[in-house]
JSON list of C-alpha atoms in Angstrom, two decimals:
[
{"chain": "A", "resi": 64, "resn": "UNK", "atom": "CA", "xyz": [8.58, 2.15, 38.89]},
{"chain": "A", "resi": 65, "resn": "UNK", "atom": "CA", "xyz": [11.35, -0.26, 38.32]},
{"chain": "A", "resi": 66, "resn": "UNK", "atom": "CA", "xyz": [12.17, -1.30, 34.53]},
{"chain": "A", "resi": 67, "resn": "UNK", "atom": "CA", "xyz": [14.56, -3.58, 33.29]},
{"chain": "A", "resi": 68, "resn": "UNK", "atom": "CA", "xyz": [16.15, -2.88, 30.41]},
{"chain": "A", "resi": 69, "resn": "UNK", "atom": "CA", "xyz": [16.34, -6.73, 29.00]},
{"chain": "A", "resi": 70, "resn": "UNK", "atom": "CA", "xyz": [12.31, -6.63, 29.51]},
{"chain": "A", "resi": 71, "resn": "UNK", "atom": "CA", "xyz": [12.00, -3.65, 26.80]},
{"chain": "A", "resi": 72, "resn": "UNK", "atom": "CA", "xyz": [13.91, -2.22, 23.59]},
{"chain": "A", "resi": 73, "resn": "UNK", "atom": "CA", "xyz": [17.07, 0.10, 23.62]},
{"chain": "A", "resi": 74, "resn": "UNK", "atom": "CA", "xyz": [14.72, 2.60, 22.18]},
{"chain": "A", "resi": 75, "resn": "UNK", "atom": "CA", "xyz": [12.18, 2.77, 25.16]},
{"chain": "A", "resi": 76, "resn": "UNK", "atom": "CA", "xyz": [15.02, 2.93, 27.29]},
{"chain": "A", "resi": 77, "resn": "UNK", "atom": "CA", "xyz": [16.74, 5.73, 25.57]},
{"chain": "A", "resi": 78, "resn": "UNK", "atom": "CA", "xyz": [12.95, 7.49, 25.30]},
{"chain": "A", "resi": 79, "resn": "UNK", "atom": "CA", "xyz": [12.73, 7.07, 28.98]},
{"chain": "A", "resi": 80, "resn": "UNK", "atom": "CA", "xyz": [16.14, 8.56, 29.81]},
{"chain": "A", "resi": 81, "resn": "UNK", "atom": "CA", "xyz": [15.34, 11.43, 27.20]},
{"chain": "A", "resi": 82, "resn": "UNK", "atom": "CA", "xyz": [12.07, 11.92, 29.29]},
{"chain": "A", "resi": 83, "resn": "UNK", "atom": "CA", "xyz": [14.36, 12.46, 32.50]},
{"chain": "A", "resi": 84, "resn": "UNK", "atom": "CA", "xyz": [16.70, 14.92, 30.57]},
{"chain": "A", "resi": 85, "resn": "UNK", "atom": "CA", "xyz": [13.96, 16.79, 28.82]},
{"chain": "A", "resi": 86, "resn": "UNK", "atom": "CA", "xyz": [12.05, 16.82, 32.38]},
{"chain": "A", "resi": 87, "resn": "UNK", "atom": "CA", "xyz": [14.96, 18.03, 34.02]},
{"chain": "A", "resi": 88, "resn": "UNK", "atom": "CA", "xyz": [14.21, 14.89, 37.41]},
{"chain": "A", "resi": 89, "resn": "UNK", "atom": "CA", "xyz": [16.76, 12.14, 38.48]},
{"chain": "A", "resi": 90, "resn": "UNK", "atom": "CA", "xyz": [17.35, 8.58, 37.67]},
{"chain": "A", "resi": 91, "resn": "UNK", "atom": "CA", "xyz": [18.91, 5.67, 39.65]},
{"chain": "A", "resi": 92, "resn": "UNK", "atom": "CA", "xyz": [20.35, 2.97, 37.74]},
{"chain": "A", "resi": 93, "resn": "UNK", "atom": "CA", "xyz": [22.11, -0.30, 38.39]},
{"chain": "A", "resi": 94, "resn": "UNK", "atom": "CA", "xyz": [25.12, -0.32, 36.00]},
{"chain": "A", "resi": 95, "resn": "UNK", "atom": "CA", "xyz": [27.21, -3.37, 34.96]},
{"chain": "A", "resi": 96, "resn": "UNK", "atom": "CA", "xyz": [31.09, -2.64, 34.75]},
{"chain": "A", "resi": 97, "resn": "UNK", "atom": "CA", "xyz": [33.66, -5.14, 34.17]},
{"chain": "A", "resi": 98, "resn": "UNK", "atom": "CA", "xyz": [34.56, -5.45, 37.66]},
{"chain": "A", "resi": 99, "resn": "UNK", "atom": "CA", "xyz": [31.22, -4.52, 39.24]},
{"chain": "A", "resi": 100, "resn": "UNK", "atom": "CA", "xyz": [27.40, -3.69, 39.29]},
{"chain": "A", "resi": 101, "resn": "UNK", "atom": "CA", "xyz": [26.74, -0.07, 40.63]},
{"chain": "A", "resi": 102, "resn": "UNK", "atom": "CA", "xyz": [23.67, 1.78, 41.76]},
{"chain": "A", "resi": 103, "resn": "UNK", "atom": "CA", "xyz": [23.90, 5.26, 41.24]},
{"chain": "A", "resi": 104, "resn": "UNK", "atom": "CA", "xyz": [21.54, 8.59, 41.14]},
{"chain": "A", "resi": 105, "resn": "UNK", "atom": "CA", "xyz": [22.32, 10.18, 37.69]},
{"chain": "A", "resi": 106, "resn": "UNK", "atom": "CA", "xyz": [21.27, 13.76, 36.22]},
{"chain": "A", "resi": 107, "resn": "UNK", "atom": "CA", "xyz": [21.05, 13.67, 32.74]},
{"chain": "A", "resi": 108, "resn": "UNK", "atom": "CA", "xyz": [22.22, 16.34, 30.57]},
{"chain": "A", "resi": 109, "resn": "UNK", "atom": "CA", "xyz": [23.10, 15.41, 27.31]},
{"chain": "A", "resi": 110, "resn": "UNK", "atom": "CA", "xyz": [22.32, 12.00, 24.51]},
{"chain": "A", "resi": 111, "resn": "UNK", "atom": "CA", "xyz": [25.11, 11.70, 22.67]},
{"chain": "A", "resi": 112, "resn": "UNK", "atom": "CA", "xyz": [25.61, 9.71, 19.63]},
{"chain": "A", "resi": 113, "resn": "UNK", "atom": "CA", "xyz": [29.40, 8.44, 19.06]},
{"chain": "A", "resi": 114, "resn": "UNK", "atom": "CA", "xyz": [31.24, 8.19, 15.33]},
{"chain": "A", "resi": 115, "resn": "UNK", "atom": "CA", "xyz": [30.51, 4.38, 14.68]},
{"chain": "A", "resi": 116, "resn": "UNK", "atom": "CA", "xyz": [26.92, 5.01, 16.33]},
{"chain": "A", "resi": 117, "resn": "UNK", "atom": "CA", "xyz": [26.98, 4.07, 19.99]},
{"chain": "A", "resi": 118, "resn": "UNK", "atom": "CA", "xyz": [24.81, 6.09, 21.98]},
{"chain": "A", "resi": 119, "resn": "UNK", "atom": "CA", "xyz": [26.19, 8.19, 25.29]},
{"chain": "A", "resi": 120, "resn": "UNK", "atom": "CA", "xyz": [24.57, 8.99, 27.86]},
{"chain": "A", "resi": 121, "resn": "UNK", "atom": "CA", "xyz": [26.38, 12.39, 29.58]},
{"chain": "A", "resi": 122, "resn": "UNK", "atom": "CA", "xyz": [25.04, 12.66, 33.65]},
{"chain": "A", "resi": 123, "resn": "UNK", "atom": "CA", "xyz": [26.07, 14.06, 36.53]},
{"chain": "A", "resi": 124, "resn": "UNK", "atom": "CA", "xyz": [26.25, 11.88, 39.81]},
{"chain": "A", "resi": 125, "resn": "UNK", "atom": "CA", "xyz": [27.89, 12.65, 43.29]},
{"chain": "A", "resi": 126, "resn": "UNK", "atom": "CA", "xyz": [31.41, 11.44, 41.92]},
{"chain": "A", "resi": 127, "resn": "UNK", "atom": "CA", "xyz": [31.15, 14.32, 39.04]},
{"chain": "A", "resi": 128, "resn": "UNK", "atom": "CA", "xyz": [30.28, 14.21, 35.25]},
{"chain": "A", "resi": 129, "resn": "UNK", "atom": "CA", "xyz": [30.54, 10.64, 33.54]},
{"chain": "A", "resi": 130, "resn": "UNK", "atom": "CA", "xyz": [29.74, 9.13, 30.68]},
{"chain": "A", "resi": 131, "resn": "UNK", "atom": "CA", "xyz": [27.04, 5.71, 30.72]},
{"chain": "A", "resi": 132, "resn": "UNK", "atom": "CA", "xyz": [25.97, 3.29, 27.81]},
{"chain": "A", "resi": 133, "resn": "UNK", "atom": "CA", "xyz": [22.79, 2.09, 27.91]},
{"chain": "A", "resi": 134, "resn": "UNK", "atom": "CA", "xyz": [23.93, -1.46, 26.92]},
{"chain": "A", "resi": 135, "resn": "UNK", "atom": "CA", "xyz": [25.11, -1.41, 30.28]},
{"chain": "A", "resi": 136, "resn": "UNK", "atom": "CA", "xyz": [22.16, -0.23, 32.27]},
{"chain": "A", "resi": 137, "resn": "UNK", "atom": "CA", "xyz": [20.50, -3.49, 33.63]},
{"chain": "A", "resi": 138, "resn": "UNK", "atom": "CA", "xyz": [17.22, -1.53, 35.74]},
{"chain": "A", "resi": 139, "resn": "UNK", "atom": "CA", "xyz": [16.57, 2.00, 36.39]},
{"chain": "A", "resi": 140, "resn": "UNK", "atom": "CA", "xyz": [13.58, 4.40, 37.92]},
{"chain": "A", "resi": 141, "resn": "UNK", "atom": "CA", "xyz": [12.82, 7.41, 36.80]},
{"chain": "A", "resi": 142, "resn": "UNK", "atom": "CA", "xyz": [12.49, 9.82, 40.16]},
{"chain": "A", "resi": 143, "resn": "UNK", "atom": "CA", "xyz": [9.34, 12.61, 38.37]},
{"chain": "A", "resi": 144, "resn": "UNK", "atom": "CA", "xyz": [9.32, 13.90, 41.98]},
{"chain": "A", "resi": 145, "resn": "UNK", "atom": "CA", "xyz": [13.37, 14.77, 42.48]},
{"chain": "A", "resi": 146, "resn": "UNK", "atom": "CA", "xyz": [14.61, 17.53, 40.85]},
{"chain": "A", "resi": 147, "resn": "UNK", "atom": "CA", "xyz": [18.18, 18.69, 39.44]},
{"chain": "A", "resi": 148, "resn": "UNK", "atom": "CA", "xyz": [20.08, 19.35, 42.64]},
{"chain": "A", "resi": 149, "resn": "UNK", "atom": "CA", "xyz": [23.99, 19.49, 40.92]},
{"chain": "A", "resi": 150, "resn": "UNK", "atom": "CA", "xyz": [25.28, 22.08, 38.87]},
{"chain": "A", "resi": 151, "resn": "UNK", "atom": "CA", "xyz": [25.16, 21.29, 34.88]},
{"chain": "A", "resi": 152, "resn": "UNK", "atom": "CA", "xyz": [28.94, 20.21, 33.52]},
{"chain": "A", "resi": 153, "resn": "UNK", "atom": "CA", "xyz": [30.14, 23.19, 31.46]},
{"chain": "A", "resi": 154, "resn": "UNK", "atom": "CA", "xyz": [28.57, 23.92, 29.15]},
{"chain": "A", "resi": 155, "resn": "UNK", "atom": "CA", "xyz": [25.33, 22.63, 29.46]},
{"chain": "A", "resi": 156, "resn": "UNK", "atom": "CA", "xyz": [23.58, 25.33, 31.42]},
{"chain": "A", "resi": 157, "resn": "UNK", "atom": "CA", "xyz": [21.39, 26.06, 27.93]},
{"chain": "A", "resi": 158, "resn": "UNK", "atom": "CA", "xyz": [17.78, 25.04, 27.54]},
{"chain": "A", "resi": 159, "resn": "UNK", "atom": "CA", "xyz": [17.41, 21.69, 26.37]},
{"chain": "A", "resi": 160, "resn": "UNK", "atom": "CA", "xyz": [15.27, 20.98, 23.03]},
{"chain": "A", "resi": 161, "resn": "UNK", "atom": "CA", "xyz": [12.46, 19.04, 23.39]},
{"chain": "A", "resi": 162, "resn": "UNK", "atom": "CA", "xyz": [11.47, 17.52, 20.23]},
{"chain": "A", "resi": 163, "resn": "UNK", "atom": "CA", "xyz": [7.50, 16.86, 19.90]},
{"chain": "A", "resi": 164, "resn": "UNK", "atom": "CA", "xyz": [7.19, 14.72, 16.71]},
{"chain": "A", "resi": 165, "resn": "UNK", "atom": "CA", "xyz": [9.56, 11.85, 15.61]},
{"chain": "A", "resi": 166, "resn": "UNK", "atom": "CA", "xyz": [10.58, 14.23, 12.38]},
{"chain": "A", "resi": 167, "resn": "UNK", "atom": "CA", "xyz": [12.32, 17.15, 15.16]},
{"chain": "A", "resi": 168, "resn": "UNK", "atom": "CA", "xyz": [14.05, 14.00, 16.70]},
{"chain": "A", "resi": 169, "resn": "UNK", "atom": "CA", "xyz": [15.30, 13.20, 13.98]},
{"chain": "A", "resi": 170, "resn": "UNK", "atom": "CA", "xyz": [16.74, 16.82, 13.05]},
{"chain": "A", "resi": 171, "resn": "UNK", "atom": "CA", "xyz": [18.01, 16.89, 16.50]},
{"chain": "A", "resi": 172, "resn": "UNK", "atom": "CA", "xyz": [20.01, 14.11, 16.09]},
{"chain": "A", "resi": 173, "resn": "UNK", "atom": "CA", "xyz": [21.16, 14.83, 12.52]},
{"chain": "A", "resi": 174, "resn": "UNK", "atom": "CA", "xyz": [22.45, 18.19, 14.51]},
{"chain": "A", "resi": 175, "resn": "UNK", "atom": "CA", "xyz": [24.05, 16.12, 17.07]},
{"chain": "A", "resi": 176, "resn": "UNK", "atom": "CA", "xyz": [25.87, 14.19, 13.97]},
{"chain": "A", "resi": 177, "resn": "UNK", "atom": "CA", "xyz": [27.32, 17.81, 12.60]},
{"chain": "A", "resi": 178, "resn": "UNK", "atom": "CA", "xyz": [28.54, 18.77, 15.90]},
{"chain": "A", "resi": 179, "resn": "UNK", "atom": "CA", "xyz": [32.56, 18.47, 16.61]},
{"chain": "A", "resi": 180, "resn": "UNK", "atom": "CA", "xyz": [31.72, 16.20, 19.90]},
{"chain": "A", "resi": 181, "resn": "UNK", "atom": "CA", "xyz": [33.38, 18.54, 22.34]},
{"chain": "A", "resi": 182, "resn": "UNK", "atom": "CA", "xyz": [30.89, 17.11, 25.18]},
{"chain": "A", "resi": 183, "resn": "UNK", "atom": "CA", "xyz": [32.54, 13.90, 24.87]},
{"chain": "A", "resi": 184, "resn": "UNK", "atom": "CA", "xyz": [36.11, 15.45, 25.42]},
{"chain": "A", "resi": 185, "resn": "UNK", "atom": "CA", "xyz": [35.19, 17.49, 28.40]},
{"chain": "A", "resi": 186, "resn": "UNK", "atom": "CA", "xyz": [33.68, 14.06, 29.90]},
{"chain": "A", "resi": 187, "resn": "UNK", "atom": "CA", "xyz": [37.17, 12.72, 29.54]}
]
């Protein structure tokens, strides 16, 4: 089902998108740039939170590994039925965490925080 992110909070977005990652299926998006509106087939692999508090989205798509704000993400569908098909970006080949109350969310965030960010540099 199509959602549209102006039709629902940055949080249920971001939930939804953590569903994807945590469930390991793909998501098509239509994403604003400055010069364009996209439509791409992403496979998330990592959340990110940047120093002043932005949050990244890290996702593999046919063109490689990229880097999407979900400011920018004007629809998307979340595919349950399509798998991972492209390898994980360095890296990211671990399991992924999948927090069940909103207290391990938190701690996995805060863990996030204390990391040195080296996702973000290989996405670069």
């Amino acid at each position: 089902m199509l959602k549209r992110t102006t039709q629902q909070s940055t949080t249920a977005t971001v939930a939804d998108l953590l569903r994807a990652m945590t469930g390991r299926f793909a998501v098509t998006i239509t994403y604003a740039k400055p010069e364009e509106t996209s439509i791409r087939t992403i496979e998330i692999h990592d959340v990110l939170t940047s120093k002043d508090g932005r949050i990244i989205v890290l996702a593999a798509d046919r063109g490689g590994v990229r880097t999407f704000h979900p400011e920018k993400i004007d629809a998307y569908t979340l595919l349950h039925r399509v798998p991972f098909t492209m390898a994980p970006p360095a890296g990211y080949d671990r399991p992924v965490p999948v927090p069940r109350s909103t207290a391990q969310v938190v701690a996995l965030e805060l863990g996030r925080d204390d990391w040195s960010g080296k996702p973000l540099a290989r996405a670069a």
